[in-house]
mmCIF file of C-alpha atoms in Angstrom:
data_model
loop_
_atom_site.group_PDB
_atom_site.id
_atom_site.type_symbol
_atom_site.label_atom_id
_atom_site.label_comp_id
_atom_site.label_asym_id
_atom_site.label_seq_id
_atom_site.Cartn_x
_atom_site.Cartn_y
_atom_site.Cartn_z
ATOM 1 C CA MET N 4 119.139 -124.354 89.035
ATOM 2 C CA THR N 5 115.758 -122.020 89.539
ATOM 3 C CA TRP N 6 115.261 -118.388 90.147
ATOM 4 C CA ALA N 7 113.960 -118.313 93.171
ATOM 5 C CA PRO N 8 113.621 -116.396 96.850
ATOM 6 C CA ALA N 9 117.359 -116.121 98.712
ATOM 7 C CA GLY N 10 116.423 -118.083 102.034
ATOM 8 C CA PRO N 11 119.141 -116.664 105.358
ATOM 9 C CA ASN N 12 120.676 -119.706 104.565
ATOM 10 C CA SER N 13 121.083 -119.758 100.985
ATOM 11 C CA THR N 14 124.710 -119.685 99.605
ATOM 12 C CA GLY N 15 123.926 -119.291 95.754
ATOM 13 C CA SER N 16 126.929 -119.908 93.339
ATOM 14 C CA SER N 17 130.091 -120.279 93.715
ATOM 15 C CA ALA N 18 131.230 -118.600 90.490
ATOM 16 C CA GLY N 19 130.947 -114.429 91.112
ATOM 17 C CA THR N 20 131.477 -113.935 87.031
ATOM 18 C CA TRP N 21 127.772 -113.474 86.424
ATOM 19 C CA PRO N 22 126.723 -111.260 84.139
ATOM 20 C CA PRO N 23 129.826 -109.823 82.459
ATOM 21 C CA THR N 24 129.894 -106.321 81.467
ATOM 22 C CA VAL N 25 131.642 -106.610 78.673
ATOM 23 C CA PRO N 26 131.605 -109.845 75.915
ATOM 24 C CA ARG N 27 134.863 -112.266 75.757
ATOM 25 C CA SER N 28 137.675 -110.365 75.214
ATOM 26 C CA GLY N 29 138.385 -113.056 72.071
ATOM 27 C CA PRO N 30 136.810 -116.374 71.933
ATOM 28 C CA SER N 31 137.661 -119.615 73.325
ATOM 29 C CA ARG N 32 137.804 -123.246 73.320
ATOM 30 C CA ARG N 33 134.213 -123.645 75.362
ATOM 31 C CA CYS N 34 132.742 -120.189 74.315
ATOM 32 C CA ARG N 35 132.843 -119.308 70.532
ATOM 33 C CA GLY N 36 130.504 -117.517 68.678
ATOM 34 C CA PRO N 37 128.483 -117.684 65.779
ATOM 35 C CA ARG N 38 130.061 -119.997 63.150
ATOM 36 C CA VAL N 39 130.201 -117.535 59.511
ATOM 37 C CA ALA N 40 129.798 -119.459 56.109
ATOM 38 C CA GLY N 41 133.234 -120.134 54.401
ATOM 39 C CA ALA N 42 133.999 -117.159 51.783
ATOM 40 C CA ALA N 43 133.202 -118.525 48.729
ATOM 41 C CA ALA N 44 129.930 -119.383 49.882
ATOM 42 C CA MET N 45 128.833 -116.192 51.421
ATOM 43 C CA ARG N 46 130.500 -114.714 47.295
ATOM 44 C CA ALA N 47 127.655 -117.003 45.985
ATOM 45 C CA THR N 48 124.896 -115.484 48.517
ATOM 46 C CA THR N 49 125.898 -111.964 48.341
ATOM 47 C CA GLY N 50 127.272 -112.065 44.852
ATOM 48 C CA GLY N 51 130.632 -111.065 45.955
ATOM 49 C CA SER N 52 129.322 -107.812 47.823
ATOM 50 C CA THR N 53 131.902 -106.321 50.408
ATOM 51 C CA GLY N 54 128.897 -103.683 51.399
ATOM 52 C CA PRO N 55 126.749 -103.929 54.935
ATOM 53 C CA THR N 56 125.152 -107.125 53.739
ATOM 54 C CA THR N 57 128.212 -109.276 52.884
ATOM 55 C CA VAL N 58 127.820 -111.784 56.094
ATOM 56 C CA SER N 59 123.546 -112.494 56.170
ATOM 57 C CA VAL N 60 122.347 -113.369 59.345
ATOM 58 C CA ALA N 61 121.291 -115.642 58.065
ATOM 59 C CA ARG N 62 124.610 -117.309 57.632
ATOM 60 C CA LEU N 63 125.543 -117.630 60.970
ATOM 61 C CA GLU N 64 125.358 -120.848 62.520
ATOM 62 C CA PRO N 65 124.132 -120.733 66.242
ATOM 63 C CA VAL N 66 126.874 -122.514 68.646
ATOM 64 C CA ARG N 67 125.594 -122.946 72.340
ATOM 65 C CA ARG N 68 127.399 -121.995 74.627
ATOM 66 C CA PRO N 69 127.481 -123.206 78.181
ATOM 67 C CA LEU N 70 126.285 -120.726 81.182
ATOM 68 C CA SER N 71 128.945 -119.681 83.830
ATOM 69 C CA ARG N 72 127.250 -121.264 87.524
ATOM 70 C CA ALA N 73 126.139 -118.054 88.597
ATOM 71 C CA ALA N 74 124.654 -117.795 85.586
ATOM 72 C CA ALA N 75 122.615 -120.898 85.384
ATOM 73 C CA ARG N 76 121.170 -119.999 88.827
ATOM 74 C CA LEU N 77 118.832 -117.619 86.834
ATOM 75 C CA ASN N 78 117.978 -120.663 84.862
ATOM 76 C CA GLY N 79 114.563 -121.527 86.114
ATOM 77 C CA ARG N 80 111.448 -121.179 84.815
ATOM 78 C CA ARG N 81 108.038 -120.308 85.740
ATOM 79 C CA GLY N 82 105.040 -119.915 83.246
ATOM 80 C CA GLY N 83 107.387 -119.767 80.722
ATOM 81 C CA SER N 84 110.744 -119.232 79.373
ATOM 82 C CA THR N 85 112.610 -117.169 77.209
ATOM 83 C CA ARG N 86 116.060 -118.593 76.103
ATOM 84 C CA LEU N 87 118.393 -118.660 73.142
ATOM 85 C CA ALA N 88 116.960 -120.900 70.626
ATOM 86 C CA ALA N 89 118.843 -122.128 67.892
ATOM 87 C CA GLY N 90 119.005 -120.637 64.896
ATOM 88 C CA THR N 91 117.202 -117.280 66.841
ATOM 89 C CA ILE N 92 120.632 -115.380 67.164
ATOM 90 C CA ARG N 93 120.240 -112.578 65.222
ATOM 91 C CA ALA N 94 120.698 -108.151 66.179
ATOM 92 C CA ILE N 95 120.140 -105.161 64.347
ATOM 93 C CA PRO N 96 121.827 -104.632 61.643
ATOM 94 C CA PRO N 97 123.825 -100.616 61.303
ATOM 95 C CA THR N 98 121.630 -99.906 58.325
ATOM 96 C CA ALA N 99 118.111 -101.021 59.214
ATOM 97 C CA LEU N 100 117.234 -97.912 61.788
ATOM 98 C CA PRO N 101 118.014 -94.978 59.191
ATOM 99 C CA ARG N 102 119.950 -92.000 61.293
ATOM 100 C CA ARG N 103 117.935 -88.455 60.626
ATOM 101 C CA ARG N 104 115.095 -88.048 62.634
ATOM 102 C CA ARG N 105 112.720 -84.695 62.548
ATOM 103 C CA MET N 106 112.804 -83.423 66.613
ATOM 104 C CA SER N 107 109.025 -83.859 67.110
ATOM 105 C CA ASP N 108 110.262 -88.165 66.886
ATOM 106 C CA LEU N 109 111.625 -87.146 69.978
ATOM 107 C CA PRO N 110 109.876 -87.848 73.341
ATOM 108 C CA GLU N 111 110.214 -84.333 74.544
ATOM 109 C CA LEU N 112 112.756 -84.951 77.533
ATOM 110 C CA LEU N 113 115.017 -86.237 74.597
ATOM 111 C CA GLN N 114 114.326 -82.563 72.678
ATOM 112 C CA LEU N 115 117.205 -80.007 72.958
ATOM 113 C CA THR N 116 117.048 -76.482 72.392
ATOM 114 C CA GLU N 117 120.327 -74.960 70.527
ATOM 115 C CA ILE N 118 121.244 -71.719 72.264
ATOM 116 C CA GLY N 119 124.234 -71.005 70.942
ATOM 117 C CA ASP N 120 127.961 -73.143 69.129
ATOM 118 C CA ARG N 121 127.481 -76.500 70.184
ATOM 119 C CA ARG N 122 125.635 -75.100 73.276
ATOM 120 C CA LEU N 123 121.631 -77.169 74.355
ATOM 121 C CA LYS N 124 118.745 -76.124 76.502
ATOM 122 C CA VAL N 125 117.276 -79.602 77.910
ATOM 123 C CA PHE N 126 113.421 -79.471 78.047
ATOM 124 C CA GLN N 127 113.084 -80.311 82.405
ATOM 125 C CA PRO N 128 109.734 -81.547 83.700
ATOM 126 C CA ALA N 129 107.949 -79.865 86.900
ATOM 127 C CA GLU N 130 109.773 -82.303 88.907
ATOM 128 C CA SER N 131 110.919 -85.975 89.359
ATOM 129 C CA ALA N 132 108.366 -88.926 88.837
ATOM 130 C CA GLU N 133 109.808 -89.680 92.525
ATOM 131 C CA GLY N 134 108.063 -86.093 93.501
ATOM 132 C CA ARG N 135 111.635 -84.323 94.724
ATOM 133 C CA ASP N 136 113.529 -81.029 93.039
ATOM 134 C CA VAL N 137 116.204 -83.910 92.649
ATOM 135 C CA VAL N 138 117.453 -83.707 88.368
ATOM 136 C CA PHE N 139 117.423 -88.240 87.974
ATOM 137 C CA SER N 140 121.061 -89.864 87.248
ATOM 138 C CA GLY N 141 119.264 -91.378 83.876
ATOM 139 C CA GLN N 142 117.615 -88.309 82.714
ATOM 140 C CA LEU N 143 121.299 -86.114 82.412
ATOM 141 C CA LEU N 144 122.160 -89.400 81.142
ATOM 142 C CA GLY N 145 120.382 -90.099 78.420
ATOM 143 C CA GLN N 146 120.328 -85.523 77.669
ATOM 144 C CA LEU N 147 124.170 -85.977 77.863
ATOM 145 C CA MET N 148 124.224 -88.649 74.707
ATOM 146 C CA MET N 149 122.070 -86.893 72.538
ATOM 147 C CA ALA N 150 123.681 -83.340 72.861
ATOM 148 C CA SER N 151 126.764 -85.505 71.523
ATOM 149 C CA ASP N 152 124.683 -87.119 68.668
ATOM 150 C CA ARG N 153 123.741 -83.857 67.834
ATOM 151 C CA TYR N 154 127.322 -82.977 66.258
ATOM 152 C CA ALA N 155 128.233 -86.798 65.673
ATOM 153 C CA GLY N 156 127.721 -86.925 61.651
ATOM 154 C CA GLY N 157 126.647 -90.490 61.886
ATOM 155 C CA LYS N 158 128.001 -91.870 64.055
ATOM 156 C CA ASP N 159 126.630 -94.329 66.797
ATOM 157 C CA VAL N 160 127.686 -93.476 70.403
ATOM 158 C CA ARG N 161 129.161 -96.395 71.123
ATOM 159 C CA SER N 162 130.449 -95.560 75.166
ATOM 160 C CA VAL N 163 129.233 -93.360 77.735
ATOM 161 C CA HIS N 164 131.072 -92.283 81.454
ATOM 162 C CA ALA N 165 129.319 -89.807 83.377
ATOM 163 C CA VAL N 166 130.382 -88.059 86.803
ATOM 164 C CA PHE N 167 127.458 -86.497 88.454
ATOM 165 C CA ALA N 168 129.235 -83.842 90.810
ATOM 166 C CA ARG N 169 127.005 -82.188 92.235
ATOM 167 C CA ALA N 170 122.692 -82.590 91.838
ATOM 168 C CA GLY N 171 120.504 -80.799 89.526
ATOM 169 C CA SER N 172 117.681 -79.140 90.796
ATOM 170 C CA TYR N 173 114.598 -78.853 88.265
ATOM 171 C CA ARG N 174 113.520 -75.017 89.307
ATOM 172 C CA SER N 175 115.756 -73.588 86.981
ATOM 173 C CA PRO N 176 117.025 -74.192 83.002
ATOM 174 C CA ILE N 177 119.867 -77.246 82.204
ATOM 175 C CA GLU N 178 122.514 -76.016 79.391
ATOM 176 C CA LEU N 179 124.658 -78.770 77.997
ATOM 177 C CA GLU N 180 128.127 -77.804 76.214
ATOM 178 C CA VAL N 181 129.274 -79.804 74.039
ATOM 179 C CA GLU N 182 133.689 -79.928 73.295
ATOM 180 C CA SER N 183 135.178 -82.410 70.765
ATOM 181 C CA LEU N 184 138.166 -84.226 71.784
ATOM 182 C CA GLN N 185 138.814 -86.237 68.104
ATOM 183 C CA ALA N 186 136.425 -86.810 64.812
ATOM 184 C CA GLY N 187 137.656 -88.823 62.543
ATOM 185 C CA ARG N 188 135.757 -91.412 59.933
ATOM 186 C CA THR N 189 135.480 -94.233 62.488
ATOM 187 C CA TRP N 190 135.673 -92.511 65.678
ATOM 188 C CA ALA N 191 135.187 -89.481 67.618
ATOM 189 C CA SER N 192 134.628 -88.264 70.965
ATOM 190 C CA ASP N 193 133.141 -85.315 72.969
ATOM 191 C CA THR N 194 133.291 -84.609 76.136
ATOM 192 C CA VAL N 195 129.448 -83.131 77.258
ATOM 193 C CA THR N 196 128.951 -80.423 80.505
ATOM 194 C CA ALA N 197 125.874 -79.536 82.061
ATOM 195 C CA ARG N 198 126.069 -76.682 83.881
ATOM 196 C CA GLN N 199 122.556 -75.051 86.201
ATOM 197 C CA ASP N 200 122.795 -71.508 86.749
ATOM 198 C CA GLY N 201 126.325 -70.962 86.135
ATOM 199 C CA ARG N 202 127.448 -74.289 88.931
ATOM 200 C CA LEU N 203 128.777 -77.660 86.927
ATOM 201 C CA LEU N 204 126.974 -80.556 87.380
ATOM 202 C CA CYS N 205 127.974 -83.521 86.046
ATOM 203 C CA ARG N 206 130.311 -84.035 82.614
ATOM 204 C CA ALA N 207 130.342 -86.962 80.718
ATOM 205 C CA THR N 208 132.772 -88.147 77.911
ATOM 206 C CA VAL N 209 131.339 -89.722 74.827
ATOM 207 C CA LEU N 210 133.179 -92.681 72.514
ATOM 208 C CA LEU N 211 130.956 -92.340 69.065
ATOM 209 C CA ASN N 212 131.930 -94.992 65.754
ATOM 210 C CA VAL N 213 130.400 -95.778 62.823
ATOM 211 C CA LEU N 214 129.307 -99.531 62.620
ATOM 212 C CA ASP N 215 131.141 -102.061 60.628
ATOM 213 C CA ASP N 216 130.627 -105.932 59.124
ATOM 214 C CA ASP N 217 131.077 -108.343 61.458
ATOM 215 C CA LEU N 218 134.285 -109.753 61.212
ATOM 216 C CA MET N 219 134.449 -112.747 64.088
ATOM 217 C CA ARG N 220 130.828 -112.646 66.940
ATOM 218 C CA HIS N 221 130.394 -114.058 70.056
ATOM 219 C CA GLY N 222 129.040 -112.831 72.994
ATOM 220 C CA PRO N 223 127.525 -114.519 75.983
ATOM 221 C CA ALA N 224 124.451 -116.845 76.713
ATOM 222 C CA MET N 225 121.501 -114.820 77.900
ATOM 223 C CA PRO N 226 119.831 -115.890 81.675
ATOM 224 C CA ASP N 227 117.202 -118.352 80.744
ATOM 225 C CA VAL N 228 114.008 -116.675 82.674
ATOM 226 C CA PRO N 229 110.480 -116.150 82.085
ATOM 227 C CA GLY N 230 109.437 -113.914 78.825
ATOM 228 C CA TRP N 231 108.114 -110.629 78.717
ATOM 229 C CA ALA N 232 104.305 -112.365 78.270
ATOM 230 C CA ASP N 233 104.519 -114.260 81.737
ATOM 231 C CA LEU N 234 105.413 -111.409 83.660
ATOM 232 C CA SER N 235 103.430 -108.660 85.469
ATOM 233 C CA PRO N 236 104.381 -104.855 85.072
ATOM 234 C CA ASP N 237 105.294 -103.154 88.468
ATOM 235 C CA PRO N 238 104.393 -99.156 87.843
ATOM 236 C CA ARG N 239 106.466 -98.872 90.630
ATOM 237 C CA ALA N 240 110.082 -99.045 88.825
ATOM 238 C CA GLN N 241 112.251 -96.807 87.905
ATOM 239 C CA ALA N 242 111.626 -96.131 83.246
ATOM 240 C CA PHE N 243 111.364 -93.405 81.067
ATOM 241 C CA PRO N 244 107.815 -91.821 80.784
ATOM 242 C CA GLY N 245 106.263 -94.655 78.738
ATOM 243 C CA ALA N 246 108.539 -97.824 78.923
ATOM 244 C CA GLU N 247 106.807 -100.482 81.064
ATOM 245 C CA VAL N 248 109.079 -101.944 83.464
ATOM 246 C CA ARG N 249 108.675 -106.631 84.148
ATOM 247 C CA PRO N 250 110.442 -107.806 86.873
ATOM 248 C CA VAL N 251 111.209 -111.880 86.904
ATOM 249 C CA PRO N 252 110.349 -112.941 90.179
ATOM 250 C CA GLY N 253 112.435 -114.079 92.795
ATOM 251 C CA GLU N 254 115.756 -112.742 94.848
ATOM 252 C CA PRO N 255 118.399 -114.407 94.055
ATOM 253 C CA MET N 256 121.903 -114.338 95.403
ATOM 254 C CA ASP N 257 125.484 -115.059 93.768
ATOM 255 C CA GLY N 258 127.368 -115.880 96.806
ATOM 256 C CA ASP N 259 126.688 -112.591 99.303
ATOM 257 C CA VAL N 260 126.009 -110.455 96.019
ATOM 258 C CA PRO N 261 121.885 -110.010 95.271
ATOM 259 C CA LEU N 262 121.262 -109.954 91.384
ATOM 260 C CA GLU N 263 118.167 -108.830 89.754
ATOM 261 C CA ALA N 264 116.322 -109.192 86.371
ATOM 262 C CA ALA N 265 113.476 -107.487 84.877
ATOM 263 C CA TRP N 266 112.258 -106.817 81.553
ATOM 264 C CA HIS N 267 112.331 -103.158 79.974
ATOM 265 C CA ARG N 268 109.619 -101.753 76.111
ATOM 266 C CA TYR N 269 109.082 -98.414 75.460
ATOM 267 C CA ASP N 270 105.848 -97.929 73.891
ATOM 268 C CA ARG N 271 106.717 -96.683 70.596
ATOM 269 C CA PRO N 272 109.525 -97.296 68.357
ATOM 270 C CA LEU N 273 112.056 -94.974 68.087
ATOM 271 C CA VAL N 274 114.326 -94.030 64.943
ATOM 272 C CA ALA N 275 116.998 -91.888 66.197
ATOM 273 C CA PRO N 276 119.982 -94.801 68.245
ATOM 274 C CA ALA N 277 121.020 -92.165 70.228
ATOM 275 C CA ALA N 278 117.241 -92.234 71.233
ATOM 276 C CA ASN N 279 117.161 -96.032 72.363
ATOM 277 C CA GLN N 280 120.009 -96.037 73.579
ATOM 278 C CA ALA N 281 118.671 -92.686 75.483
ATOM 279 C CA VAL N 282 115.452 -94.312 77.034
ATOM 280 C CA LEU N 283 117.472 -97.490 77.875
ATOM 281 C CA ALA N 284 119.751 -95.023 79.613
ATOM 282 C CA TRP N 285 117.285 -94.550 82.158
ATOM 283 C CA ALA N 286 116.564 -97.643 83.021
ATOM 284 C CA THR N 287 120.237 -98.818 84.087
ATOM 285 C CA CYS N 288 120.355 -96.165 86.359
ATOM 286 C CA GLY N 289 117.738 -95.941 89.384
ATOM 287 C CA GLN N 290 117.980 -100.065 90.114
ATOM 288 C CA LEU N 291 121.454 -100.824 92.232
ATOM 289 C CA ILE N 292 121.870 -99.193 95.704
ATOM 290 C CA GLY N 293 118.275 -100.372 96.088
ATOM 291 C CA LEU N 294 119.526 -104.043 95.160
ATOM 292 C CA ALA N 295 122.447 -103.386 97.500
ATOM 293 C CA VAL N 296 120.255 -102.777 100.761
ATOM 294 C CA ARG N 297 118.252 -106.012 99.610
ATOM 295 C CA PRO N 298 120.235 -108.872 101.686
ATOM 296 C CA HIS N 299 120.898 -105.993 104.432
ATOM 297 C CA SER N 300 117.111 -105.384 105.150
ATOM 298 C CA ASP N 301 117.377 -106.568 108.199
ATOM 299 C CA THR N 302 119.261 -103.795 109.703
ATOM 300 C CA VAL N 303 118.897 -100.874 106.550
ATOM 301 C CA ASP N 304 115.476 -99.097 106.143
ATOM 302 C CA PHE N 305 116.203 -97.939 102.583
ATOM 303 C CA GLY N 306 112.676 -95.951 103.028
ATOM 304 C CA GLN N 307 115.080 -93.321 105.076
ATOM 305 C CA ALA N 308 116.990 -93.012 102.146
ATOM 306 C CA HIS N 309 117.454 -89.256 101.308
ATOM 307 C CA VAL N 310 116.299 -89.033 104.885
ATOM 308 C CA THR N 311 118.563 -90.728 107.571
ATOM 309 C CA LEU N 312 120.795 -92.141 104.919
ATOM 310 C CA SER N 313 122.405 -90.064 102.251
ATOM 311 C CA THR N 314 122.364 -91.966 98.617
ATOM 312 C CA GLY N 315 122.823 -91.429 95.261
ATOM 313 C CA VAL N 316 124.968 -92.260 91.563
ATOM 314 C CA ILE N 317 127.562 -90.878 91.416
ATOM 315 C CA GLY N 318 129.850 -92.076 88.134
ATOM 316 C CA HIS N 319 127.746 -94.442 86.056
ATOM 317 C CA THR N 320 129.209 -95.685 82.392
ATOM 318 C CA LEU N 321 126.929 -97.383 79.619
ATOM 319 C CA HIS N 322 128.729 -99.568 76.564
ATOM 320 C CA PHE N 323 126.308 -99.962 73.613
ATOM 321 C CA LEU N 324 127.239 -103.800 71.002
ATOM 322 C CA GLU N 325 124.584 -103.939 69.031
ATOM 323 C CA ARG N 326 121.879 -101.952 67.171
ATOM 324 C CA PHE N 327 118.628 -102.200 69.081
ATOM 325 C CA ASP N 328 115.198 -101.922 69.110
ATOM 326 C CA VAL N 329 113.803 -100.152 72.628
ATOM 327 C CA SER N 330 109.896 -100.967 71.336
ATOM 328 C CA ARG N 331 110.698 -104.604 71.686
ATOM 329 C CA PRO N 332 111.037 -106.463 75.546
ATOM 330 C CA LEU N 333 114.712 -106.090 76.970
ATOM 331 C CA LEU N 334 115.874 -108.048 79.726
ATOM 332 C CA ILE N 335 117.587 -106.237 82.228
ATOM 333 C CA THR N 336 120.066 -107.940 84.107
ATOM 334 C CA GLN N 337 122.074 -106.683 86.720
ATOM 335 C CA GLU N 338 124.007 -106.957 90.234
ATOM 336 C CA ALA N 339 125.024 -105.296 93.430
ATOM 337 C CA THR N 340 128.701 -106.603 93.015
ATOM 338 C CA LYS N 341 130.494 -105.119 96.178
ATOM 339 C CA ALA N 342 128.500 -102.843 98.874
ATOM 340 C CA ALA N 343 131.705 -101.260 101.953
ATOM 341 C CA THR N 344 133.232 -97.891 102.525
ATOM 342 C CA GLY N 345 129.753 -96.495 101.832
ATOM 343 C CA ARG N 346 130.003 -96.911 98.499
ATOM 344 C CA VAL N 347 128.495 -99.524 96.031
ATOM 345 C CA TYR N 348 129.567 -101.200 92.913
ATOM 346 C CA GLY N 349 127.318 -102.495 90.610
ATOM 347 C CA ARG N 350 127.095 -104.245 87.346
ATOM 348 C CA GLY N 351 124.508 -105.129 84.208
ATOM 349 C CA SER N 352 123.735 -106.477 81.028
ATOM 350 C CA VAL N 353 120.909 -106.325 78.253
ATOM 351 C CA PHE N 354 119.402 -108.373 75.922
ATOM 352 C CA THR N 355 117.262 -108.574 73.486
ATOM 353 C CA GLU N 356 114.965 -111.892 73.810
ATOM 354 C CA ASP N 357 116.578 -113.586 70.410
ATOM 355 C CA GLY N 358 119.437 -113.587 73.204
ATOM 356 C CA VAL N 359 121.750 -110.887 72.259
ATOM 357 C CA LEU N 360 124.277 -108.892 74.370
ATOM 358 C CA VAL N 361 123.481 -104.877 73.489
ATOM 359 C CA ALA N 362 124.552 -103.245 76.477
ATOM 360 C CA ALA N 363 125.935 -103.856 79.475
ATOM 361 C CA PHE N 364 126.632 -101.057 82.114
ATOM 362 C CA GLU N 365 128.463 -100.232 86.026
ATOM 363 C CA GLN N 366 128.130 -97.752 88.353
ATOM 364 C CA ASP N 367 129.407 -96.479 91.877
ATOM 365 C CA SER N 368 126.986 -94.738 93.785
ATOM 366 C CA MET N 369 126.851 -93.388 97.928
ATOM 367 C CA ALA N 370 125.705 -94.905 100.839
ATOM 368 C CA LYS N 371 125.523 -94.131 103.883
ATOM 369 C CA HIS N 372 124.506 -92.393 107.018
ATOM 370 C CA ALA N 373 123.818 -88.971 106.717
ATOM 371 C CA GLY N 374 125.232 -87.981 109.963
ATOM 372 C CA ARG N 375 122.044 -85.619 110.232
ATOM 373 C CA SER N 376 118.437 -85.590 109.187
ATOM 374 C CA LEU N 377 118.171 -84.184 105.946
ATOM 375 C CA ASP N 378 115.065 -82.759 103.102
ATOM 376 C CA PRO N 379 114.088 -85.633 101.514
ATOM 377 C CA ARG N 380 112.972 -83.579 98.121
ATOM 378 C CA THR N 381 116.274 -81.797 97.732
ATOM 379 C CA ALA N 382 119.157 -84.373 99.609
ATOM 380 C CA MET N 383 121.113 -87.184 98.125
#
């Protein structure tokens, strides 16, 4: 199976299960995670410690996991590849990235100004990268997470689900309000609401947690695709300012479902885990509608988006499964799973270069005939 442009008669894989949005809930005979050394060996290695280094990553013995038929479709190489090699399974441990940071360490878009009790004002650029006066959902998603992180008390964002009810403008300030639903020693949850000129724009539910040591570990294999160094950047790709995207060539299909993969890297390390998450969130929001249109390019002109076609992200969910460094290449794989009734549902996964699944996402969006001519600067 190779990653190659799909012809009009291509049928792709019949499995229909790639990419997974979350790791499997439990190991099976066919897919088991790395085997951990026995307790005696662990005590000998760690001196009996029960802290975060009790299970050293060096003690993890990777076990090969079979690819699904659909994932195998991404296994072609063009000028080099990145694959899950024996002995390379590793992830950033909970202690590897310090929690606290100065506000000046953050990119300007992620800097928030406190204006009241759990109320914050976000930074607003003059306009979107597209030149439109519609605030990009990926920008708001990152800012919503940063607002929750401000009061997290050392916890990491585990997941965020945002509903974008109205389009925001760059012409006036946006304010965020954080309300705590629950805050315990290990878990916490917030709702974060964005308002502009008294209008509710969007609301997110944010789940936070303190990371624990592994009880067990497994996850899916990363598709075998050309590596970061073998590909060229795409200046048109939607990414956080300062990030670079390098798409994997080809237009693979899983049956009727279009697939896409691209490497993503930010131009500098960020200390705060939430800042790394916010930068990545931007890159997960903007591709799925266009990807859904790809098999229908003979009947749907995506160039008419916001003119005669009404398109926009309505709901977006992100799960953060491990810490990661956004200044290192991350592989974002996604599929436009279903297009019907003027809607698009898609999902995706994010892997490190070592093949560790670190994030997964899902999106509900709108893609329909507008019924009238729209103003592309302000319309969805």
